[in-house]
Amino acid sequence: MISELLEMVESLDGELFFYLEEGPLKNRIIESYMEEEDAHAEILEFEHNLSLRVKQGENLTAPSFDCRLETADFKYRILFAVEDFAADEISELIDYLKPYSACSHNQSPDRDRRIIRKKQGNELLNISAAAKSLGLSHRSLKSLIPCTETRIVEKGGSKSIEEYYWDKELIDRFENLGIRQKEGRGYNREDLAFIAESCCDSDYRWAHDCISSFLRQRTLFGSNSEDDA
Protein backbone atom coordinates (compact mmCIF):
# COMPACT_ATOMS: atom_id res chain seq x y z
CA MET A 1 0.00 0.00 0.00
CA ILE A 2 2.91 2.36 0.63
CA SER A 3 3.92 2.27 -3.03
CA GLU A 4 0.33 3.06 -4.06
CA LEU A 5 0.21 6.00 -1.65
CA LEU A 6 3.53 7.38 -2.87
CA GLU A 7 2.40 7.12 -6.49
CA MET A 8 -0.79 9.03 -5.69
CA VAL A 9 1.10 11.77 -3.82
CA GLU A 10 3.53 12.14 -6.71
CA SER A 11 0.63 12.62 -9.15
CA LEU A 12 -0.90 15.51 -7.18
CA ASP A 13 -0.84 19.07 -8.52
CA GLY A 14 0.99 20.66 -5.62
CA GLU A 15 0.11 20.47 -1.92
CA LEU A 16 -3.22 19.11 -0.71
CA PHE A 17 -5.02 20.21 2.46
CA PHE A 18 -8.10 18.70 4.06
CA TYR A 19 -9.83 18.37 7.43
CA LEU A 20 -9.93 14.92 8.99
CA GLU A 21 -13.12 13.15 9.93
CA GLU A 22 -13.48 10.34 12.45
CA GLY A 23 -11.06 7.55 11.64
CA PRO A 24 -7.55 6.13 12.16
CA LEU A 25 -5.72 9.31 11.10
CA LYS A 26 -7.64 11.51 13.52
CA ASN A 27 -7.05 8.98 16.29
CA ARG A 28 -3.33 8.89 15.48
CA ILE A 29 -2.93 12.67 15.84
CA ILE A 30 -4.83 12.72 19.12
CA GLU A 31 -2.80 9.80 20.47
CA SER A 32 0.44 11.53 19.43
CA TYR A 33 -0.59 14.70 21.25
CA MET A 34 -1.63 12.81 24.38
CA GLU A 35 1.85 11.23 24.51
CA GLU A 36 3.41 14.69 24.92
CA GLU A 37 4.61 15.47 28.46
CA ASP A 38 2.64 18.71 28.64
CA ALA A 39 -0.54 17.39 26.98
CA HIS A 40 -3.88 18.64 28.31
CA ALA A 41 -6.74 16.19 27.80
CA GLU A 42 -9.32 18.93 28.32
CA ILE A 43 -8.31 20.47 24.96
CA LEU A 44 -10.33 17.73 23.28
CA GLU A 45 -13.48 18.81 25.11
CA PHE A 46 -13.51 22.11 23.19
CA GLU A 47 -14.41 22.64 19.54
CA HIS A 48 -11.32 21.60 17.62
CA ASN A 49 -10.13 20.93 14.09
CA LEU A 50 -7.79 18.22 12.92
CA SER A 51 -6.21 18.77 9.53
CA LEU A 52 -3.59 17.23 7.29
CA ARG A 53 -1.47 18.83 4.59
CA VAL A 54 0.24 16.56 2.08
CA LYS A 55 3.57 17.97 0.93
CA GLN A 56 5.32 16.47 -2.04
CA GLY A 57 9.03 15.77 -1.75
CA GLU A 58 11.53 17.89 -3.65
CA ASN A 59 14.78 16.78 -5.25
CA LEU A 60 14.03 13.10 -4.67
CA THR A 61 13.12 13.62 -1.00
CA ALA A 62 10.14 11.72 0.38
CA PRO A 63 6.76 13.42 0.86
CA SER A 64 5.70 14.58 4.32
CA PHE A 65 2.35 14.77 6.07
CA ASP A 66 1.84 17.90 8.18
CA CYS A 67 -0.86 17.18 10.79
CA ARG A 68 -2.42 19.74 13.13
CA LEU A 69 -4.78 19.77 16.08
CA GLU A 70 -6.16 23.29 16.64
CA THR A 71 -8.61 25.13 18.87
CA ALA A 72 -9.22 28.88 19.13
CA ASP A 73 -5.97 29.59 21.02
CA PHE A 74 -4.07 26.33 20.78
CA LYS A 75 -2.17 24.54 18.04
CA TYR A 76 -0.37 21.20 18.06
CA ARG A 77 1.62 20.20 14.99
CA ILE A 78 3.35 16.95 14.09
CA LEU A 79 5.05 15.81 10.88
CA PHE A 80 4.81 12.21 9.68
CA ALA A 81 6.68 10.34 6.96
CA VAL A 82 4.85 7.71 4.99
CA GLU A 83 6.70 4.96 6.89
CA ASP A 84 5.22 6.22 10.18
CA PHE A 85 1.68 5.21 9.25
CA ALA A 86 -0.01 1.91 10.05
CA ALA A 87 -1.90 -0.04 7.38
CA ASP A 88 -5.35 1.33 8.31
CA GLU A 89 -3.99 4.89 8.30
CA ILE A 90 -2.44 4.42 4.85
CA SER A 91 -5.73 3.00 3.59
CA GLU A 92 -7.59 6.07 4.87
CA LEU A 93 -5.01 8.38 3.29
CA ILE A 94 -5.48 6.65 -0.05
CA ASP A 95 -9.25 7.18 0.21
CA TYR A 96 -8.70 10.90 0.89
CA LEU A 97 -6.34 11.26 -2.07
CA LYS A 98 -8.35 9.36 -4.67
CA PRO A 99 -10.53 12.34 -5.75
CA TYR A 100 -7.46 14.49 -6.38
CA SER A 101 -4.96 12.05 -7.82
CA ALA A 102 -4.21 11.81 -11.52
CA CYS A 103 -3.80 8.08 -10.86
CA SER A 104 -7.56 7.89 -10.32
CA HIS A 105 -8.74 10.15 -13.16
CA ASN A 106 -7.56 12.98 -15.37
CA GLN A 107 -8.32 16.52 -14.19
CA SER A 108 -7.95 19.95 -15.78
CA PRO A 109 -5.29 21.74 -13.69
CA ASP A 110 -6.43 25.36 -13.78
CA ARG A 111 -10.12 25.35 -12.92
CA ASP A 112 -12.20 25.14 -9.75
CA ARG A 113 -13.42 21.59 -9.31
CA ARG A 114 -16.33 19.95 -7.56
CA ILE A 115 -15.71 16.46 -6.26
CA ILE A 116 -18.62 14.16 -5.39
CA ARG A 117 -17.89 12.27 -2.17
CA LYS A 118 -21.19 10.40 -1.85
CA LYS A 119 -24.18 10.03 -4.13
CA GLN A 120 -25.65 13.37 -5.14
CA GLY A 121 -29.09 14.34 -3.86
CA ASN A 122 -31.83 16.30 -5.57
CA GLU A 123 -31.37 19.37 -3.38
CA LEU A 124 -28.27 20.30 -1.41
CA LEU A 125 -27.74 22.52 1.64
CA ASN A 126 -24.42 24.19 2.41
CA ILE A 127 -22.85 23.78 5.83
CA SER A 128 -24.44 26.93 7.30
CA ALA A 129 -27.98 25.96 6.29
CA ALA A 130 -27.58 22.32 7.32
CA ALA A 131 -26.03 23.19 10.70
CA LYS A 132 -28.75 25.74 11.44
CA SER A 133 -31.50 23.21 10.65
CA LEU A 134 -30.05 20.70 13.10
CA GLY A 135 -28.91 23.11 15.81
CA LEU A 136 -25.28 22.07 15.48
CA SER A 137 -22.00 23.88 15.08
CA HIS A 138 -20.29 23.55 11.73
CA ARG A 139 -17.59 21.41 13.31
CA SER A 140 -20.11 19.10 15.01
CA LEU A 141 -22.07 18.66 11.79
CA LYS A 142 -18.96 17.63 9.85
CA SER A 143 -17.94 15.15 12.54
CA LEU A 144 -21.41 13.62 13.05
CA ILE A 145 -22.99 13.32 9.59
CA PRO A 146 -21.00 12.46 6.43
CA CYS A 147 -21.54 15.13 3.80
CA THR A 148 -23.05 14.46 0.40
CA GLU A 149 -20.74 16.61 -1.72
CA THR A 150 -17.73 18.89 -1.43
CA ARG A 151 -16.53 21.76 -3.58
CA ILE A 152 -12.77 21.62 -4.15
CA VAL A 153 -10.82 24.63 -5.36
CA GLU A 154 -7.25 24.92 -6.55
CA LYS A 155 -5.28 28.11 -6.05
CA GLY A 156 -1.57 28.49 -6.61
CA GLY A 157 -1.08 24.78 -7.09
CA SER A 158 -2.69 23.89 -3.74
CA LYS A 159 -6.12 22.28 -3.39
CA SER A 160 -8.52 22.75 -0.48
CA ILE A 161 -12.16 22.15 0.38
CA GLU A 162 -14.12 25.38 -0.10
CA GLU A 163 -17.58 24.16 0.88
CA TYR A 164 -19.44 21.12 2.19
CA TYR A 165 -22.97 20.14 1.12
CA TRP A 166 -25.63 17.83 2.56
CA ASP A 167 -28.70 16.33 0.88
CA LYS A 168 -31.75 18.23 2.16
CA GLU A 169 -33.77 15.03 2.59
CA LEU A 170 -30.97 13.63 4.76
CA ILE A 171 -30.92 16.76 6.95
CA ASP A 172 -34.72 16.71 7.17
CA ARG A 173 -34.55 13.10 8.35
CA PHE A 174 -32.11 13.97 11.14
CA GLU A 175 -34.20 17.01 12.05
CA ASN A 176 -37.25 14.76 12.45
CA LEU A 177 -35.21 12.42 14.64
CA GLY A 178 -34.45 15.37 16.91
CA ILE A 179 -38.13 16.28 17.12
CA ARG A 180 -39.10 12.71 17.93
CA GLN A 181 -36.39 12.57 20.59
CA LYS A 182 -38.02 15.54 22.35
CA GLU A 183 -41.31 13.66 22.26
CA GLY A 184 -39.70 10.64 23.85
CA ARG A 185 -39.71 8.57 20.66
CA GLY A 186 -36.79 6.90 18.95
CA TYR A 187 -35.81 6.10 15.38
CA ASN A 188 -37.14 3.16 13.38
CA ARG A 189 -35.82 0.73 10.76
CA GLU A 190 -36.92 3.06 7.97
CA ASP A 191 -34.79 5.87 9.41
CA LEU A 192 -31.83 3.52 9.76
CA ALA A 193 -32.16 2.25 6.18
CA PHE A 194 -32.54 5.75 4.72
CA ILE A 195 -29.47 7.11 6.53
CA ALA A 196 -27.40 4.03 5.72
CA GLU A 197 -28.19 4.39 2.02
CA SER A 198 -27.88 8.19 1.94
CA CYS A 199 -24.56 8.81 3.65
CA CYS A 200 -23.04 5.63 5.06
CA ASP A 201 -22.34 3.50 1.98
CA SER A 202 -25.18 1.12 2.99
CA ASP A 203 -23.38 0.34 6.27
CA TYR A 204 -26.13 -0.03 8.89
CA ARG A 205 -23.70 -0.08 11.81
CA TRP A 206 -22.20 3.21 10.63
CA ALA A 207 -25.72 4.66 10.25
CA HIS A 208 -26.60 3.51 13.76
CA ASP A 209 -23.48 5.23 15.13
CA CYS A 210 -24.33 8.45 13.23
CA ILE A 211 -27.85 8.52 14.66
CA SER A 212 -26.71 7.71 18.20
CA SER A 213 -23.96 10.36 18.14
CA PHE A 214 -26.34 12.98 16.74
CA LEU A 215 -29.01 12.33 19.38
CA ARG A 216 -26.41 12.29 22.13
CA GLN A 217 -25.09 15.66 20.92
CA ARG A 218 -28.63 17.07 21.00
CA THR A 219 -29.06 15.81 24.55
CA LEU A 220 -25.77 17.28 25.76
CA PHE A 221 -25.92 20.68 24.11
CA GLY A 222 -29.55 21.23 23.19
CA SER A 223 -30.92 22.20 19.82
CA ASN A 224 -29.72 25.82 19.63
CA SER A 225 -27.47 26.49 16.65
CA GLU A 226 -23.87 27.49 17.33
CA ASP A 227 -21.59 29.75 15.37
CA ASP A 228 -18.55 27.92 14.12
CA ALA A 229 -17.46 29.51 10.89
Tab-separated table of C-alpha atoms in Angstrom, residues 30-173:
chain	number	residue	atom	x	y	z
A	30	ILE	CA	-4.826	12.720	19.120
A	31	GLU	CA	-2.796	9.799	20.467
A	32	SER	CA	0.440	11.535	19.432
A	33	TYR	CA	-0.585	14.696	21.252
A	34	MET	CA	-1.625	12.814	24.385
A	35	GLU	CA	1.846	11.233	24.509
A	36	GLU	CA	3.407	14.688	24.921
A	37	GLU	CA	4.609	15.465	28.464
A	38	ASP	CA	2.635	18.707	28.643
A	39	ALA	CA	-0.539	17.388	26.980
A	40	HIS	CA	-3.876	18.639	28.309
A	41	ALA	CA	-6.743	16.186	27.798
A	42	GLU	CA	-9.322	18.930	28.322
A	43	ILE	CA	-8.312	20.467	24.965
A	44	LEU	CA	-10.330	17.734	23.283
A	45	GLU	CA	-13.482	18.812	25.108
A	46	PHE	CA	-13.510	22.113	23.195
A	47	GLU	CA	-14.407	22.639	19.540
A	48	HIS	CA	-11.320	21.603	17.618
A	49	ASN	CA	-10.130	20.928	14.092
A	50	LEU	CA	-7.785	18.222	12.920
A	51	SER	CA	-6.214	18.771	9.527
A	52	LEU	CA	-3.592	17.233	7.292
A	53	ARG	CA	-1.474	18.833	4.585
A	54	VAL	CA	0.239	16.555	2.079
A	55	LYS	CA	3.568	17.974	0.926
A	56	GLN	CA	5.316	16.467	-2.045
A	57	GLY	CA	9.030	15.771	-1.749
A	58	GLU	CA	11.530	17.895	-3.654
A	59	ASN	CA	14.777	16.775	-5.245
A	60	LEU	CA	14.029	13.097	-4.669
A	61	THR	CA	13.116	13.623	-1.004
A	62	ALA	CA	10.142	11.718	0.379
A	63	PRO	CA	6.758	13.419	0.856
A	64	SER	CA	5.696	14.577	4.321
A	65	PHE	CA	2.353	14.774	6.067
A	66	ASP	CA	1.838	17.899	8.181
A	67	CYS	CA	-0.860	17.176	10.793
A	68	ARG	CA	-2.415	19.737	13.125
A	69	LEU	CA	-4.776	19.770	16.080
A	70	GLU	CA	-6.163	23.286	16.638
A	71	THR	CA	-8.605	25.132	18.866
A	72	ALA	CA	-9.217	28.877	19.135
A	73	ASP	CA	-5.974	29.594	21.015
A	74	PHE	CA	-4.066	26.331	20.777
A	75	LYS	CA	-2.173	24.541	18.039
A	76	TYR	CA	-0.369	21.195	18.057
A	77	ARG	CA	1.620	20.200	14.992
A	78	ILE	CA	3.348	16.952	14.086
A	79	LEU	CA	5.045	15.806	10.882
A	80	PHE	CA	4.813	12.213	9.681
A	81	ALA	CA	6.682	10.336	6.964
A	82	VAL	CA	4.851	7.707	4.988
A	83	GLU	CA	6.700	4.962	6.890
A	84	ASP	CA	5.219	6.220	10.178
A	85	PHE	CA	1.676	5.213	9.249
A	86	ALA	CA	-0.013	1.910	10.051
A	87	ALA	CA	-1.899	-0.038	7.377
A	88	ASP	CA	-5.348	1.326	8.310
A	89	GLU	CA	-3.985	4.890	8.302
A	90	ILE	CA	-2.440	4.421	4.854
A	91	SER	CA	-5.733	2.999	3.595
A	92	GLU	CA	-7.589	6.074	4.872
A	93	LEU	CA	-5.012	8.379	3.286
A	94	ILE	CA	-5.479	6.652	-0.051
A	95	ASP	CA	-9.248	7.181	0.212
A	96	TYR	CA	-8.700	10.904	0.893
A	97	LEU	CA	-6.337	11.259	-2.069
A	98	LYS	CA	-8.350	9.364	-4.671
A	99	PRO	CA	-10.534	12.340	-5.751
A	100	TYR	CA	-7.455	14.490	-6.382
A	101	SER	CA	-4.961	12.046	-7.819
A	102	ALA	CA	-4.213	11.808	-11.516
A	103	CYS	CA	-3.796	8.081	-10.863
A	104	SER	CA	-7.556	7.895	-10.322
A	105	HIS	CA	-8.743	10.153	-13.162
A	106	ASN	CA	-7.558	12.983	-15.368
A	107	GLN	CA	-8.322	16.518	-14.185
A	108	SER	CA	-7.953	19.947	-15.776
A	109	PRO	CA	-5.294	21.742	-13.686
A	110	ASP	CA	-6.431	25.363	-13.781
A	111	ARG	CA	-10.122	25.350	-12.924
A	112	ASP	CA	-12.198	25.142	-9.753
A	113	ARG	CA	-13.418	21.592	-9.306
A	114	ARG	CA	-16.334	19.955	-7.564
A	115	ILE	CA	-15.712	16.461	-6.258
A	116	ILE	CA	-18.622	14.156	-5.394
A	117	ARG	CA	-17.888	12.266	-2.167
A	118	LYS	CA	-21.189	10.402	-1.848
A	119	LYS	CA	-24.177	10.026	-4.126
A	120	GLN	CA	-25.649	13.372	-5.143
A	121	GLY	CA	-29.089	14.339	-3.863
A	122	ASN	CA	-31.829	16.297	-5.573
A	123	GLU	CA	-31.368	19.370	-3.383
A	124	LEU	CA	-28.271	20.300	-1.406
A	125	LEU	CA	-27.738	22.521	1.644
A	126	ASN	CA	-24.419	24.191	2.413
A	127	ILE	CA	-22.855	23.778	5.834
A	128	SER	CA	-24.436	26.929	7.299
A	129	ALA	CA	-27.983	25.961	6.287
A	130	ALA	CA	-27.576	22.321	7.323
A	131	ALA	CA	-26.026	23.185	10.703
A	132	LYS	CA	-28.747	25.736	11.437
A	133	SER	CA	-31.499	23.214	10.647
A	134	LEU	CA	-30.053	20.700	13.097
A	135	GLY	CA	-28.914	23.109	15.810
A	136	LEU	CA	-25.282	22.065	15.476
A	137	SER	CA	-21.999	23.876	15.080
A	138	HIS	CA	-20.287	23.554	11.729
A	139	ARG	CA	-17.585	21.406	13.306
A	140	SER	CA	-20.107	19.103	15.006
A	141	LEU	CA	-22.072	18.663	11.792
A	142	LYS	CA	-18.961	17.628	9.853
A	143	SER	CA	-17.936	15.150	12.543
A	144	LEU	CA	-21.405	13.624	13.053
A	145	ILE	CA	-22.987	13.323	9.595
A	146	PRO	CA	-21.000	12.456	6.434
A	147	CYS	CA	-21.539	15.131	3.802
A	148	THR	CA	-23.047	14.462	0.396
A	149	GLU	CA	-20.742	16.605	-1.721
A	150	THR	CA	-17.733	18.889	-1.427
A	151	ARG	CA	-16.528	21.764	-3.575
A	152	ILE	CA	-12.773	21.618	-4.151
A	153	VAL	CA	-10.817	24.629	-5.357
A	154	GLU	CA	-7.246	24.921	-6.550
A	155	LYS	CA	-5.276	28.114	-6.055
A	156	GLY	CA	-1.571	28.494	-6.609
A	157	GLY	CA	-1.084	24.781	-7.091
A	158	SER	CA	-2.685	23.887	-3.744
A	159	LYS	CA	-6.118	22.282	-3.386
A	160	SER	CA	-8.524	22.748	-0.485
A	161	ILE	CA	-12.164	22.151	0.384
A	162	GLU	CA	-14.115	25.375	-0.097
A	163	GLU	CA	-17.580	24.162	0.884
A	164	TYR	CA	-19.443	21.116	2.189
A	165	TYR	CA	-22.972	20.140	1.122
A	166	TRP	CA	-25.634	17.830	2.560
A	167	ASP	CA	-28.697	16.328	0.875
A	168	LYS	CA	-31.751	18.233	2.159
A	169	GLU	CA	-33.765	15.028	2.586
A	170	LEU	CA	-30.971	13.634	4.762
A	171	ILE	CA	-30.920	16.757	6.951
A	172	ASP	CA	-34.725	16.708	7.170
A	173	ARG	CA	-34.547	13.096	8.348
